Amino acid sequence: MRPEVPDHLLDIESAPPGFLEHVLDLAARMRENPANWSRAQEGRLLVNLFYEPSTRTRVSFEIAALRLGMRVVNIAASDSSVKKGETLLDTFRTLAAMAPDVVVVRHPEDGALAPLAAAAAPGLHVVNAGDGSRSHPTQALLDALTLRTRCPGFPALKVLVAGDLRHSRVTRSGVALLKRLGVSEIRLCAPPGLEAGPRVSEGVRYFEDLDSALEGVDVVMMLRIQHERLAGMAIPDSETYHRRWGLTRERLGRAAPDCLVMHPGPMNRGVEIASDVADGPQSVILEQVANGVFTRMAVIQALLD
Ligand code: NCD
């Protein structure tokens, strides 16, 4: 049975039952045979509207759209009328008047996309590419696709998410999706002051110390410190941080023998993760990137179909 399809993808929590599972299944099928989809959305138009820097997310939405036969327009806020004081909503309405089919938005404010979705005419789909510290649904989906592909026991897994959880939209969306997919044990570990909020922490195990948190886990996802969102908070220098909170080869030895190492990027090598771990045999960091394209193809296809 086909699940209910929403008009927009704003976050994990509001997606209708079955829709995210449908996207994951579709992404896996697309990965098996990408050529089958090369004209699936031919003639349709996607606009990437990014108010924050991005490498992976922006390019993978673009490549995903191109692989479905779409045309793509990229707008960076730094070279748009935003510089002249135009609001996000006015910019969105202006773009909408040119009749794209999908607008992908990244914005530094939590919840910035809700008014855009409310203003969108039928047939125009808004996709969240990250808003503030709140939500990053396609990152959560591509991480879940990576876990489903790599871990035969999925969802019977112990998954640890560690680093700056407080400012991370990846944590919020990722944990929400892991809970929804029934992952057996979710562990969180953050330096003091960088813990996740109460909603994320519900039903998960919290650890103050990374060594104990790593004990026996099947998957560890490391996150960078979000310097741009720290607003004056004092954090230790990189060397001290790495010593206490960094994933080193020695520390990884505490996890299950084939524990997967994940990171959404961008990485700060030698801070939250040692280079030999990031580039080591247990790392699936570039696989996450590759899955990002199929996941975004599936999201676009599912919304437009
Ligand atoms: C993340 C983001 O921008 O939310 N990166 C990504 O999309 N792959 C994480 C981050 O910025 O640390």
mmCIF file of N, CA and C and ligand atoms in Angstrom, residues 52-54 56-57 106 129-130 132 136 139 142 168-170 223-226 228-229 263-266 296, ligand 1:
data_model
loop_
_atom_site.group_PDB
_atom_site.id
_atom_site.type_symbol
_atom_site.label_atom_id
_atom_site.label_comp_id
_atom_site.label_asym_id
_atom_site.label_seq_id
_atom_site.Cartn_x
_atom_site.Cartn_y
_atom_site.Cartn_z
ATOM 1 N N GLU A 52 23.062 29.453 3.997
ATOM 2 C CA GLU A 52 24.222 29.062 4.821
ATOM 3 C C GLU A 52 25.159 28.297 3.915
ATOM 4 N N PRO A 53 26.460 28.272 4.246
ATOM 5 C CA PRO A 53 27.393 27.521 3.418
ATOM 6 C C PRO A 53 27.026 26.034 3.368
ATOM 7 N N SER A 54 27.322 25.392 2.272
ATOM 8 C CA SER A 54 27.068 23.958 2.132
ATOM 9 C C SER A 54 27.878 23.415 0.967
ATOM 10 N N ARG A 56 28.226 19.369 0.567
ATOM 11 C CA ARG A 56 27.541 18.101 0.314
ATOM 12 C C ARG A 56 26.065 18.254 -0.011
ATOM 13 N N THR A 57 25.350 18.960 0.881
ATOM 14 C CA THR A 57 23.892 18.970 0.750
ATOM 15 C C THR A 57 23.470 19.671 -0.539
ATOM 16 N N ARG A 106 17.955 25.995 2.704
ATOM 17 C CA ARG A 106 18.740 25.926 3.943
ATOM 18 C C ARG A 106 18.767 27.321 4.541
ATOM 19 N N ALA A 129 16.651 21.657 3.746
ATOM 20 C CA ALA A 129 18.045 21.208 3.643
ATOM 21 C C ALA A 129 18.818 21.626 4.898
ATOM 22 N N GLY A 130 18.089 21.875 5.989
ATOM 23 C CA GLY A 130 18.709 22.255 7.253
ATOM 24 C C GLY A 130 18.232 23.624 7.704
ATOM 25 N N GLY A 132 18.543 26.089 11.045
ATOM 26 C CA GLY A 132 19.142 26.344 12.356
ATOM 27 C C GLY A 132 19.668 25.083 12.998
ATOM 28 N N HIS A 136 17.112 18.453 9.881
ATOM 29 C CA HIS A 136 17.856 18.181 8.646
ATOM 30 C C HIS A 136 17.394 16.799 8.164
ATOM 31 N N GLN A 139 19.421 14.448 5.746
ATOM 32 C CA GLN A 139 20.634 13.874 6.343
ATOM 33 C C GLN A 139 20.261 12.646 7.166
ATOM 34 N N LEU A 142 19.555 9.774 4.766
ATOM 35 C CA LEU A 142 20.730 9.161 4.117
ATOM 36 C C LEU A 142 21.550 8.364 5.135
ATOM 37 N N SER A 168 23.153 20.733 16.967
ATOM 38 C CA SER A 168 23.143 19.920 15.752
ATOM 39 C C SER A 168 21.747 19.520 15.283
ATOM 40 N N ARG A 169 21.378 20.032 14.114
ATOM 41 C CA ARG A 169 20.113 19.597 13.498
ATOM 42 C C ARG A 169 20.224 18.151 13.035
ATOM 43 N N VAL A 170 21.462 17.703 12.782
ATOM 44 C CA VAL A 170 21.669 16.303 12.382
ATOM 45 C C VAL A 170 21.252 15.391 13.538
ATOM 46 N N LEU A 223 30.077 14.256 15.540
ATOM 47 C CA LEU A 223 29.624 15.561 15.040
ATOM 48 C C LEU A 223 30.627 16.633 15.398
ATOM 49 N N ARG A 224 30.759 17.627 14.527
ATOM 50 C CA ARG A 224 31.706 18.712 14.801
ATOM 51 C C ARG A 224 31.097 19.716 15.779
ATOM 52 N N ILE A 225 31.962 20.556 16.353
ATOM 53 C CA ILE A 225 31.456 21.670 17.155
ATOM 54 C C ILE A 225 30.961 22.727 16.184
ATOM 55 N N GLN A 226 29.759 23.226 16.423
ATOM 56 C CA GLN A 226 29.158 24.213 15.513
ATOM 57 C C GLN A 226 29.578 25.612 15.967
ATOM 58 N N GLU A 228 29.784 28.335 14.593
ATOM 59 C CA GLU A 228 28.941 29.458 14.172
ATOM 60 C C GLU A 228 27.699 29.634 15.043
ATOM 61 N N ARG A 229 27.391 28.620 15.896
ATOM 62 C CA ARG A 229 26.199 28.741 16.734
ATOM 63 C C ARG A 229 26.540 28.786 18.230
ATOM 64 N N HIS A 263 30.041 10.253 9.961
ATOM 65 C CA HIS A 263 30.180 11.692 10.215
ATOM 66 C C HIS A 263 29.439 12.385 9.079
ATOM 67 N N PRO A 264 28.560 13.348 9.405
ATOM 68 C CA PRO A 264 27.810 13.984 8.308
ATOM 69 C C PRO A 264 28.669 14.947 7.492
ATOM 70 N N GLY A 265 29.848 15.313 8.035
ATOM 71 C CA GLY A 265 30.670 16.319 7.397
ATOM 72 C C GLY A 265 30.044 17.694 7.621
ATOM 73 N N PRO A 266 30.784 18.769 7.552
ATOM 74 C CA PRO A 266 32.225 18.787 7.348
ATOM 75 C C PRO A 266 32.971 18.353 8.614
ATOM 76 N N ARG A 296 18.137 11.854 -1.843
ATOM 77 C CA ARG A 296 17.489 13.095 -2.311
ATOM 78 C C ARG A 296 16.725 12.860 -3.608
HETATM 79 C C1 NCD B 1 25.626 19.322 8.534
HETATM 80 C C2 NCD B 1 24.761 20.523 8.422
HETATM 81 O O1 NCD B 1 25.041 21.477 7.702
HETATM 82 O O2 NCD B 1 23.761 20.490 9.097
HETATM 83 N N1 NCD B 1 26.302 18.943 7.396
HETATM 84 C C3 NCD B 1 25.634 18.392 6.346
HETATM 85 O O3 NCD B 1 24.579 18.831 5.951
HETATM 86 N N2 NCD B 1 26.197 17.321 5.786
HETATM 87 C C4 NCD B 1 26.419 19.262 9.754
HETATM 88 C C5 NCD B 1 27.322 20.395 10.094
HETATM 89 O O4 NCD B 1 27.273 21.485 9.564
HETATM 90 O O5 NCD B 1 28.123 20.148 10.990
#
